[in-house]
Coordinates of C-alpha atoms and ligand atoms in Angstrom, one line a residue:
M161 CA 0.0 0.0 0.0
N162 CA 1.4 3.4 -0.9
Q163 CA 1.3 6.1 1.6
P164 CA -1.2 8.3 -0.3
D165 CA -3.7 5.5 -0.1
R166 CA -3.7 5.5 3.7
P167 CA -6.8 6.9 5.4
R168 CA -6.5 9.8 7.8
C169 CA -6.6 8.5 11.3
D170 CA -9.0 11.3 12.4
E171 CA -11.5 10.4 9.8
T172 CA -11.9 6.8 10.8
P173 CA -14.8 5.2 12.7
A174 CA -12.4 4.1 15.4
W175 CA -11.2 7.7 15.9
R176 CA -14.8 8.8 16.4
A177 CA -15.4 5.9 18.8
L178 CA -12.2 6.9 20.8
Q179 CA -13.5 10.5 21.0
H180 CA -16.8 9.1 22.3
L181 CA -15.0 7.0 24.8
W182 CA -12.9 10.0 25.9
G183 CA -16.0 12.1 26.4
E184 CA -17.8 9.3 28.2
G185 CA -15.2 9.1 31.0
A186 CA -11.9 7.8 29.7
R187 CA -10.5 11.3 30.5
G188 CA -11.2 10.6 34.2
F189 CA -9.5 7.2 34.2
D190 CA -7.9 6.5 37.6
L191 CA -5.0 4.0 37.8
R192 CA -5.5 3.4 41.5
N193 CA -9.1 2.3 40.9
A194 CA -8.2 0.3 37.9
F195 CA -5.8 -1.8 39.9
K196 CA -8.3 -2.2 42.8
T197 CA -11.1 -3.3 40.5
D198 CA -9.2 -5.5 38.1
E199 CA -7.0 -8.2 39.4
G200 CA -6.0 -9.1 35.9
R201 CA -4.7 -5.6 35.0
L202 CA -1.0 -6.4 35.3
A203 CA -1.3 -9.5 33.2
A204 CA -3.4 -7.8 30.6
F205 CA -1.1 -4.8 30.3
S206 CA 2.3 -6.3 30.5
Q207 CA 4.2 -8.6 28.1
H208 CA 7.4 -10.1 27.1
A209 CA 8.9 -9.4 23.7
P210 CA 12.3 -10.6 22.6
H211 CA 14.9 -9.6 25.3
V212 CA 12.5 -7.0 26.8
F213 CA 9.7 -7.2 29.4
A214 CA 7.3 -4.2 29.4
D215 CA 4.9 -3.3 32.1
L216 CA 2.3 -1.0 30.6
S217 CA -0.2 -1.4 33.4
R218 CA 0.6 2.0 34.9
N219 CA -0.7 3.8 31.9
L220 CA -4.0 5.6 31.5
I221 CA -5.6 3.0 29.3
D222 CA -8.2 0.3 29.8
A223 CA -9.3 -2.6 27.8
R224 CA -11.9 -0.6 25.9
A225 CA -9.5 2.1 24.8
Q226 CA -6.9 -0.6 23.9
A227 CA -9.5 -2.4 21.7
L228 CA -10.5 0.8 19.9
L229 CA -6.8 1.6 19.3
M230 CA -6.3 -1.8 17.8
Q231 CA -9.4 -1.1 15.6
L232 CA -7.8 2.2 14.7
A233 CA -4.6 0.4 13.6
R234 CA -6.6 -1.9 11.4
E235 CA -8.6 0.9 9.9
C236 CA -5.5 2.9 9.2
G237 CA -3.9 -0.1 7.4
L238 CA -1.0 -0.4 9.8
Q239 CA -0.3 -4.1 8.9
A240 CA -0.3 -3.4 5.2
H241 CA 2.0 -0.4 5.7
R242 CA 4.4 -2.4 7.9
D243 CA 4.4 -5.2 5.3
A244 CA 5.2 -2.6 2.6
M245 CA 8.2 -1.5 4.6
F246 CA 9.4 -5.1 4.9
A247 CA 8.7 -5.7 1.2
G248 CA 11.0 -2.9 0.2
E249 CA 8.3 -0.6 -1.2
L250 CA 9.1 3.1 -1.6
I251 CA 7.3 4.1 1.6
N252 CA 9.6 7.1 2.0
N253 CA 7.5 8.7 -0.7
T254 CA 8.9 12.2 -0.5
E255 CA 12.4 11.0 -1.3
E256 CA 11.2 8.0 -3.3
R257 CA 13.2 5.6 -1.3
A258 CA 12.6 2.2 0.3
V259 CA 13.1 1.9 4.1
K260 CA 15.2 -1.1 4.8
H261 CA 17.3 -0.6 7.9
W262 CA 15.8 -3.9 9.0
L263 CA 17.6 -5.7 6.2
L264 CA 20.9 -4.8 7.8
R265 CA 20.0 -7.3 10.6
T266 CA 18.4 -9.9 8.5
P267 CA 20.4 -13.2 8.5
R268 CA 22.0 -14.2 5.2
G269 CA 19.5 -16.1 3.0
A270 CA 16.5 -15.4 5.3
V271 CA 14.6 -13.2 2.7
S272 CA 14.9 -13.0 -1.0
D273 CA 15.7 -9.2 -1.1
P274 CA 18.2 -8.5 -3.9
D275 CA 20.3 -6.3 -1.5
L276 CA 20.8 -8.9 1.2
A277 CA 24.0 -10.4 -0.3
E278 CA 25.6 -7.0 -0.6
V279 CA 24.6 -6.2 3.0
H280 CA 26.4 -9.3 4.3
D281 CA 29.4 -8.8 2.1
T282 CA 29.8 -5.2 3.5
L283 CA 29.2 -6.5 7.0
D284 CA 31.8 -9.2 6.7
A285 CA 34.3 -6.7 5.4
M286 CA 33.6 -4.2 8.1
L287 CA 33.8 -6.8 10.9
A288 CA 37.1 -8.1 9.5
Y289 CA 38.4 -4.5 9.6
A290 CA 37.0 -4.0 13.1
S291 CA 38.8 -7.2 14.3
Q292 CA 42.0 -6.0 12.7
V293 CA 41.8 -2.6 14.4
R294 CA 41.0 -4.3 17.7
G295 CA 44.1 -6.4 17.4
D296 CA 46.3 -3.5 16.4
T297 CA 47.7 -2.4 19.8
A298 CA 49.4 0.6 18.1
I299 CA 46.0 2.2 17.7
T300 CA 44.8 3.4 21.0
D301 CA 42.3 6.1 20.1
I302 CA 39.3 5.9 17.8
V303 CA 37.8 9.3 16.8
N304 CA 34.4 9.2 15.2
I305 CA 33.6 12.3 13.3
G306 CA 29.9 12.5 12.4
I307 CA 26.7 14.2 13.5
G308 CA 23.0 13.2 14.0
G309 CA 22.5 9.6 13.0
S310 CA 26.2 9.3 12.2
D311 CA 27.0 10.1 15.8
L312 CA 24.2 9.5 18.2
G313 CA 23.6 5.8 17.6
P314 CA 27.3 4.8 17.7
Q315 CA 28.0 7.0 20.6
M316 CA 25.0 5.7 22.6
A317 CA 25.8 2.1 21.8
V318 CA 29.5 2.3 22.6
A319 CA 28.6 3.8 26.0
A320 CA 25.8 1.3 26.6
L321 CA 28.1 -1.7 25.9
E322 CA 31.1 -0.4 27.8
A323 CA 31.1 -3.6 29.8
Y324 CA 31.8 -5.5 26.6
A325 CA 34.4 -3.1 25.1
V326 CA 37.9 -4.2 24.2
A327 CA 40.6 -3.0 26.6
G328 CA 43.2 -0.5 25.4
K329 CA 41.1 1.6 23.1
R330 CA 39.6 5.0 23.9
F331 CA 36.6 6.2 21.9
H332 CA 36.0 9.9 21.1
F333 CA 32.9 11.3 19.4
V334 CA 33.2 14.7 17.6
S335 CA 30.0 16.0 16.1
N336 CA 29.7 19.8 16.7
V337 CA 31.0 22.3 14.2
D338 CA 32.1 24.1 17.4
G339 CA 35.9 23.8 17.1
H340 CA 36.2 23.5 20.9
E341 CA 35.1 20.0 20.6
I342 CA 37.6 18.6 18.1
D343 CA 40.3 20.9 19.6
G344 CA 39.8 19.2 22.9
V345 CA 40.1 15.7 21.4
L346 CA 43.1 16.5 19.2
K347 CA 44.9 17.7 22.3
R348 CA 44.5 14.3 23.9
V349 CA 45.5 12.0 21.0
R350 CA 48.7 11.4 18.9
P351 CA 48.6 10.9 15.1
E352 CA 50.5 7.6 15.1
S353 CA 48.0 5.9 17.5
T354 CA 44.7 7.4 16.3
L355 CA 42.2 6.1 13.8
F356 CA 39.7 8.7 12.5
L357 CA 36.4 7.5 11.2
V358 CA 34.6 10.0 9.1
A359 CA 30.9 9.0 9.3
S360 CA 28.5 10.7 7.0
K361 CA 25.7 9.2 4.9
T362 CA 25.9 12.0 2.4
F363 CA 29.6 13.0 2.9
T364 CA 28.4 16.7 2.5
T365 CA 27.3 17.6 6.0
I366 CA 29.0 20.9 6.9
E367 CA 29.8 20.0 10.5
T368 CA 31.3 16.7 9.6
M369 CA 33.3 17.9 6.6
T370 CA 34.6 20.9 8.6
N371 CA 35.8 18.5 11.4
A372 CA 37.2 16.0 8.9
R373 CA 39.2 18.7 7.2
S374 CA 40.6 19.9 10.5
A375 CA 41.4 16.3 11.6
K376 CA 43.3 15.7 8.3
A377 CA 45.1 19.0 8.5
W378 CA 46.1 18.3 12.1
F379 CA 47.3 14.8 11.2
E380 CA 49.4 16.0 8.3
S381 CA 50.8 18.9 10.3
Q382 CA 52.0 16.4 12.9
G383 CA 53.9 14.5 10.3
G384 CA 51.2 11.9 9.6
R385 CA 51.5 10.4 6.2
N386 CA 49.5 7.2 6.1
I387 CA 45.9 8.4 5.5
A388 CA 44.9 4.8 4.4
R389 CA 45.8 3.5 7.9
H390 CA 44.6 6.4 10.0
F391 CA 41.4 7.4 8.2
A392 CA 38.3 5.4 7.2
A393 CA 35.0 6.7 5.7
L394 CA 31.6 5.3 6.4
T395 CA 29.2 6.6 3.8
T396 CA 26.9 6.1 0.9
N397 CA 29.0 8.5 -1.1
I398 CA 32.2 6.6 -1.6
S399 CA 33.3 8.8 -4.5
A400 CA 33.2 11.9 -2.3
A401 CA 35.2 10.1 0.4
R402 CA 37.8 9.2 -2.2
E403 CA 37.9 12.8 -3.5
F404 CA 38.5 13.8 0.1
G405 CA 41.5 11.5 0.1
I406 CA 40.2 8.6 2.1
T407 CA 40.7 5.2 0.5
T408 CA 39.5 2.9 3.3
T409 CA 35.8 3.0 2.9
F410 CA 32.7 1.1 4.0
G411 CA 29.4 1.8 2.2
F412 CA 25.7 1.5 2.7
R413 CA 22.6 2.4 0.7
D414 CA 20.2 5.3 0.6
W415 CA 17.4 3.1 2.0
V416 CA 19.1 3.4 5.4
G417 CA 17.9 6.6 7.1
G418 CA 20.6 8.5 9.1
R419 CA 18.8 7.9 12.4
Y420 CA 18.3 4.2 11.5
S421 CA 21.9 3.7 10.5
L422 CA 23.8 2.3 13.5
W423 CA 23.2 -1.2 12.1
S424 CA 25.2 -0.3 8.9
A425 CA 28.8 0.7 8.3
I426 CA 28.0 3.7 10.6
G427 CA 28.2 1.1 13.4
L428 CA 31.9 0.5 12.9
P429 CA 32.9 2.2 16.2
I430 CA 30.5 -0.2 17.9
A431 CA 32.0 -3.2 16.1
I432 CA 35.5 -2.1 17.1
A433 CA 34.4 -1.7 20.7
I434 CA 32.5 -5.0 21.1
G435 CA 34.0 -7.1 18.4
A436 CA 32.5 -9.0 15.5
Q437 CA 30.6 -11.5 17.7
G438 CA 29.2 -8.7 19.8
F439 CA 28.1 -6.7 16.7
R440 CA 26.4 -9.8 15.3
S441 CA 24.5 -10.3 18.6
L442 CA 23.4 -6.7 18.4
L443 CA 22.0 -7.3 14.9
Q444 CA 20.5 -10.6 16.0
G445 CA 18.6 -9.0 18.9
A446 CA 17.2 -6.4 16.6
H447 CA 16.2 -9.1 14.1
E448 CA 14.3 -10.9 16.7
M449 CA 12.3 -7.7 17.4
D450 CA 11.8 -7.3 13.7
M451 CA 10.2 -10.8 13.6
H452 CA 8.1 -10.0 16.6
F453 CA 6.8 -6.8 14.9
Q454 CA 6.1 -8.7 11.7
T455 CA 4.4 -11.7 13.2
A456 CA 2.9 -11.1 16.6
A457 CA -0.9 -10.4 16.7
L458 CA -1.5 -6.7 17.1
E459 CA -2.9 -7.2 20.6
S460 CA 0.4 -8.8 21.8
N461 CA 2.7 -6.9 19.5
L462 CA 4.8 -4.6 21.8
P463 CA 5.8 -1.9 19.2
V464 CA 2.2 -1.7 18.1
R465 CA 0.9 -1.4 21.7
L466 CA 3.5 1.3 22.5
G467 CA 2.9 3.2 19.3
L468 CA -0.8 3.2 19.8
L469 CA -0.4 4.3 23.4
D470 CA 1.7 7.2 22.1
V471 CA -1.1 8.2 19.8
W472 CA -3.7 8.0 22.6
Y473 CA -1.5 10.1 24.9
R474 CA -0.6 12.7 22.3
N475 CA -4.1 13.2 20.7
F476 CA -6.5 12.4 23.5
H477 CA -4.7 13.1 26.7
G478 CA -2.8 15.9 25.1
F479 CA 0.5 15.0 26.7
A480 CA 3.1 17.0 24.8
S481 CA 6.2 15.3 26.1
R482 CA 7.6 12.0 27.3
S483 CA 10.5 11.6 29.8
I484 CA 13.0 8.8 29.3
A485 CA 14.5 7.5 32.5
P486 CA 17.1 4.8 32.0
Y487 CA 18.2 3.5 35.4
H488 CA 21.7 2.5 34.1
S489 CA 24.5 5.0 33.7
H490 CA 25.7 3.3 30.5
L491 CA 22.5 4.4 28.9
K492 CA 23.3 8.1 29.4
R493 CA 23.1 8.9 25.7
L494 CA 19.9 6.9 25.2
P495 CA 17.6 10.0 25.6
A496 CA 19.6 12.0 23.0
Y497 CA 19.5 9.1 20.6
L498 CA 15.7 8.5 21.1
Q499 CA 15.1 12.3 20.6
Q500 CA 16.5 12.1 17.1
L501 CA 14.8 8.8 16.3
E502 CA 11.3 10.0 17.3
M503 CA 11.4 13.7 16.8
E504 CA 13.1 13.8 13.5
S505 CA 10.9 10.9 12.3
N506 CA 7.5 12.1 13.6
G507 CA 8.0 15.9 14.1
K508 CA 5.9 16.6 11.0
R509 CA 3.1 19.1 10.4
V510 CA 1.8 17.6 7.1
D511 CA 0.8 14.1 6.2
A512 CA 2.5 11.9 3.6
Q513 CA 0.4 13.7 0.9
G514 CA 1.5 17.1 2.1
R515 CA -1.9 18.0 3.7
A516 CA -1.8 19.9 7.0
M517 CA -2.2 17.6 9.9
G518 CA -5.5 17.7 11.8
V519 CA -4.0 16.3 14.9
E520 CA -0.8 16.7 16.9
T521 CA 2.2 14.5 16.1
S522 CA 5.6 13.8 17.8
P523 CA 5.9 14.5 21.5
V524 CA 9.1 16.1 22.9
L525 CA 11.4 13.4 24.3
W526 CA 13.8 14.2 27.0
G527 CA 15.5 12.7 30.0
E528 CA 18.5 11.7 32.0
P529 CA 19.6 8.6 33.8
G530 CA 18.0 7.8 37.1
T531 CA 18.6 8.5 39.9
N532 CA 20.1 11.8 38.7
G533 CA 16.8 13.0 37.2
Q534 CA 15.1 12.5 40.5
H535 CA 17.2 15.2 42.1
A536 CA 16.6 17.6 39.2
Y537 CA 13.3 17.6 37.4
F538 CA 11.2 14.8 39.0
Q539 CA 9.7 17.5 41.2
M540 CA 7.8 18.7 38.1
L541 CA 6.8 15.1 37.1
H542 CA 5.3 14.5 40.6
Q543 CA 3.7 17.9 41.4
G544 CA 3.9 20.1 38.2
T545 CA 0.7 21.2 36.5
Q546 CA 1.5 19.2 33.3
V547 CA 1.3 15.4 33.2
T548 CA 4.3 13.8 31.5
P549 CA 4.4 10.0 31.0
V550 CA 7.7 8.6 32.2
E551 CA 9.6 5.6 30.7
F552 CA 11.7 3.6 33.2
I553 CA 14.3 1.3 31.8
A554 CA 15.8 -1.1 34.4
V555 CA 18.4 -3.8 34.0
K556 CA 18.3 -6.7 36.3
Q557 CA 22.0 -7.8 36.3
P558 CA 24.5 -5.0 36.9
A559 CA 27.9 -5.1 35.2
H560 CA 29.7 -4.5 38.5
D561 CA 29.7 -6.3 41.8
L562 CA 29.9 -3.3 44.2
G563 CA 28.0 -3.4 47.4
D564 CA 24.3 -2.5 47.4
H565 CA 24.3 0.1 44.6
H566 CA 22.2 -1.9 42.2
L567 CA 19.6 -2.8 44.8
Q568 CA 19.2 0.9 45.7
L569 CA 19.1 1.8 42.0
M570 CA 16.3 -0.7 41.3
A571 CA 14.5 0.3 44.5
N572 CA 14.5 3.9 43.3
A573 CA 13.2 3.1 39.9
I574 CA 10.3 1.0 41.3
A575 CA 9.6 3.6 44.0
Q576 CA 9.4 6.5 41.5
A577 CA 6.9 4.6 39.3
Q578 CA 4.9 3.8 42.4
A579 CA 5.0 7.4 43.7
L580 CA 3.9 8.8 40.3
M581 CA 0.9 6.5 40.4
Q582 CA 0.0 6.5 44.0
G583 CA 0.5 10.2 45.0
Q584 CA 0.0 11.4 48.5
H585 CA -3.2 12.9 49.7
D586 CA -3.4 13.6 53.4
A587 CA -0.1 15.4 54.1
G588 CA -1.6 18.8 53.4
G589 CA -1.0 21.6 50.8
H590 CA 2.5 21.6 49.4
R591 CA 3.1 18.0 50.5
D592 CA 0.2 16.6 48.6
F593 CA 0.9 14.8 45.3
P594 CA -2.0 14.2 42.9
G595 CA -0.7 10.8 41.7
N596 CA -2.4 9.0 38.8
R597 CA 0.7 9.9 36.7
P598 CA 1.4 7.4 34.0
S599 CA 4.6 5.4 33.4
T600 CA 5.9 2.4 31.5
F601 CA 8.5 0.1 33.0
F602 CA 10.9 -1.8 30.8
V603 CA 13.1 -4.5 32.2
L604 CA 16.1 -6.0 30.4
D605 CA 17.9 -9.0 32.0
R606 CA 21.3 -7.6 31.1
L607 CA 22.5 -4.6 29.1
E608 CA 24.2 -6.7 26.4
P609 CA 24.5 -6.5 22.7
A610 CA 21.4 -8.6 21.9
S611 CA 19.1 -6.9 24.4
L612 CA 20.3 -3.4 23.3
G613 CA 19.6 -4.4 19.7
A614 CA 16.1 -5.6 20.5
F615 CA 15.3 -2.5 22.6
L616 CA 16.4 -0.1 19.9
A617 CA 14.5 -2.0 17.2
L618 CA 11.4 -1.9 19.5
Y619 CA 11.7 1.8 19.6
E620 CA 12.2 2.1 15.8
H621 CA 9.1 0.1 15.2
R622 CA 7.1 2.0 17.8
V623 CA 7.9 5.3 16.1
F624 CA 6.9 3.6 12.8
V625 CA 3.5 2.7 14.3
S626 CA 2.6 6.2 15.6
G627 CA 3.9 7.8 12.4
S628 CA 1.9 5.3 10.4
I629 CA -1.3 6.0 12.3
W630 CA -0.8 9.7 11.8
G631 CA -0.3 9.1 8.1
I632 CA 3.0 10.9 8.0
N633 CA 6.3 10.0 6.3
S634 CA 8.5 9.2 9.2
F635 CA 11.5 8.8 7.0
D636 CA 12.3 12.2 5.6
Q637 CA 13.5 15.4 7.5
W638 CA 13.0 18.4 5.3
G639 CA 12.6 20.6 8.4
V640 CA 16.3 20.7 8.9
E641 CA 17.1 22.1 5.5
L642 CA 16.1 25.7 5.9
G643 CA 18.5 26.3 8.8
K644 CA 21.3 24.8 6.7
V645 CA 20.7 27.1 3.8
L646 CA 20.4 30.2 6.0
A647 CA 23.6 29.3 7.8
R648 CA 25.5 29.3 4.5
D649 CA 24.2 32.8 3.8
I650 CA 25.0 34.0 7.3
S651 CA 28.5 32.5 7.2
A652 CA 29.3 34.6 4.1
R653 CA 27.8 37.7 5.8
L654 CA 29.9 37.1 9.0
A655 CA 33.0 36.9 6.8
S656 CA 32.1 40.0 4.7
G657 CA 30.2 42.1 7.2
D658 CA 27.4 42.6 4.7
V659 CA 24.0 42.9 6.5
A660 CA 22.0 44.3 3.6
G661 CA 18.4 43.0 3.5
L662 CA 18.6 41.2 6.8
D663 CA 16.0 41.7 9.5
A664 CA 17.1 44.1 12.3
S665 CA 17.8 41.4 14.8
S666 CA 19.9 39.2 12.5
A667 CA 21.8 42.3 11.2
A668 CA 22.7 43.3 14.8
L669 CA 23.9 39.9 15.7
V670 CA 25.9 39.6 12.5
R671 CA 27.6 42.9 13.4
M672 CA 28.2 41.8 16.9
L673 CA 29.6 38.4 16.1
S674 CA 31.5 39.1 12.9
P675 CA 35.2 38.5 13.4
R676 CA 36.0 41.5 11.2
Ligands
F6P867 O1 20.4 17.4 9.1 C1 19.8 16.2 9.6 C2 20.6 15.0 9.1 O2 20.4 14.8 7.8 C3 20.2 13.8 9.9 O3 19.1 13.2 9.4 C4 21.4 12.9 9.8 O4 21.5 11.9 10.7 C5 22.5 14.0 10.0 O5 22.0 15.1 9.3 C6 23.9 13.6 9.4 O6 23.9 13.4 8.1 P1 25.1 12.7 7.3 O7 25.2 11.3 7.9 O8 24.7 12.7 5.9 O9 26.3 13.5 7.6

């Protein structure tokens, strides 16, 4: 099914039924009563999916709302849209591209897609290279230069899998065009022991190219000669990388979106950190989640349930944001990664046909690891005037064996979810908490390559589901282009001092910040 054929969610019978349910009392749903009156609530609203347990029972949803949301998914053609993605149809209609990041984690021979052999050939070559770098004790520092999807995924995953990382290598991630960032890294590394990875799908992104030029100039100014040994490029634009002077290259295709690219050659820093076996496990975990998404009945399909809950919260409850609370320090970059995944995918004001949306789309995602967030913004989550659903991510087995840290960490995660729901009513005035605040609680047994892969694929598919219900193209990002174009104009003006035709505010800032 092509995107233009999809019905508008807000014109379906299920949407009208949901509106009716909302008006008839769903807006006044009380979690405390729901648990009191329904002994089966936990069982009905929790489930296992590959490598992930999810407790959705503390969300403001009941069986009737869930059933209507499932009906909505059917009326919106969710299954056909999902199957179109997995069939390689051009569902990224504004760029006329297929959406096949899932193919990067599909085992050799498992589907008949014509690109699968190339995927595996590239993967084998990249993993062989990663093994070689891991074994090369003369290389101590890996500097990844990339931004957005060419930075956030690898950076998040390398941190998340720190417990599995090879000894003797330091990983640095340079993304910002702000020279302070690369300057700080270059001061800490030596040319003979550093490998620079220039990661860019397009190999044209201004930040990445500026940083790559500075890295190359620094390398050569320090007497570095062997670019082939000290630079590799991860890109769909191999010819541009060669022109830049990099001959060690690993490619991927335009059907991998930047924010979906950590499974591709962009994942090379992850493969160097955790090794070929570890990287294959990451892919395997994600593949298991792909299979779950494709085959589980909608009612027990975790990405479907989560994506529909997101629609229910955004469009009926009106919740404008969602807070991500990973109770594991190694997941410190997860909120930033999920921000791009969800907000760049679903932050759209028109549907796939270009018509103005009649309903709200992506929420704002934000967060910090627990327990740090508790001592910063949880006050607002408990007693603020806005309700923000919270997503707890807990890991049963810690990667350390220190004292009672983990027990306390887990106790805090559970207690916060409990406090949000329960509230406090008789303490008086400032001490009262309304409670009835929703949360989802995910549990992974261990933070390991396979479970991380599964969790990330779960999130990718969840974003697909809400985007699909909204009828938007989750796979383009035209909204970032205008700023890029204007920045080019302002760069020239800062250099020349020319402010002709600018608005008064921009002109004043150009005058103030011009180095002239
Ligand atoms: O400008 C946004 C964006 O295109 C993201 O979608 C992408 O992840 C990032 O820039 C980096 O792009 P590239 O990998 O082509 O350098």
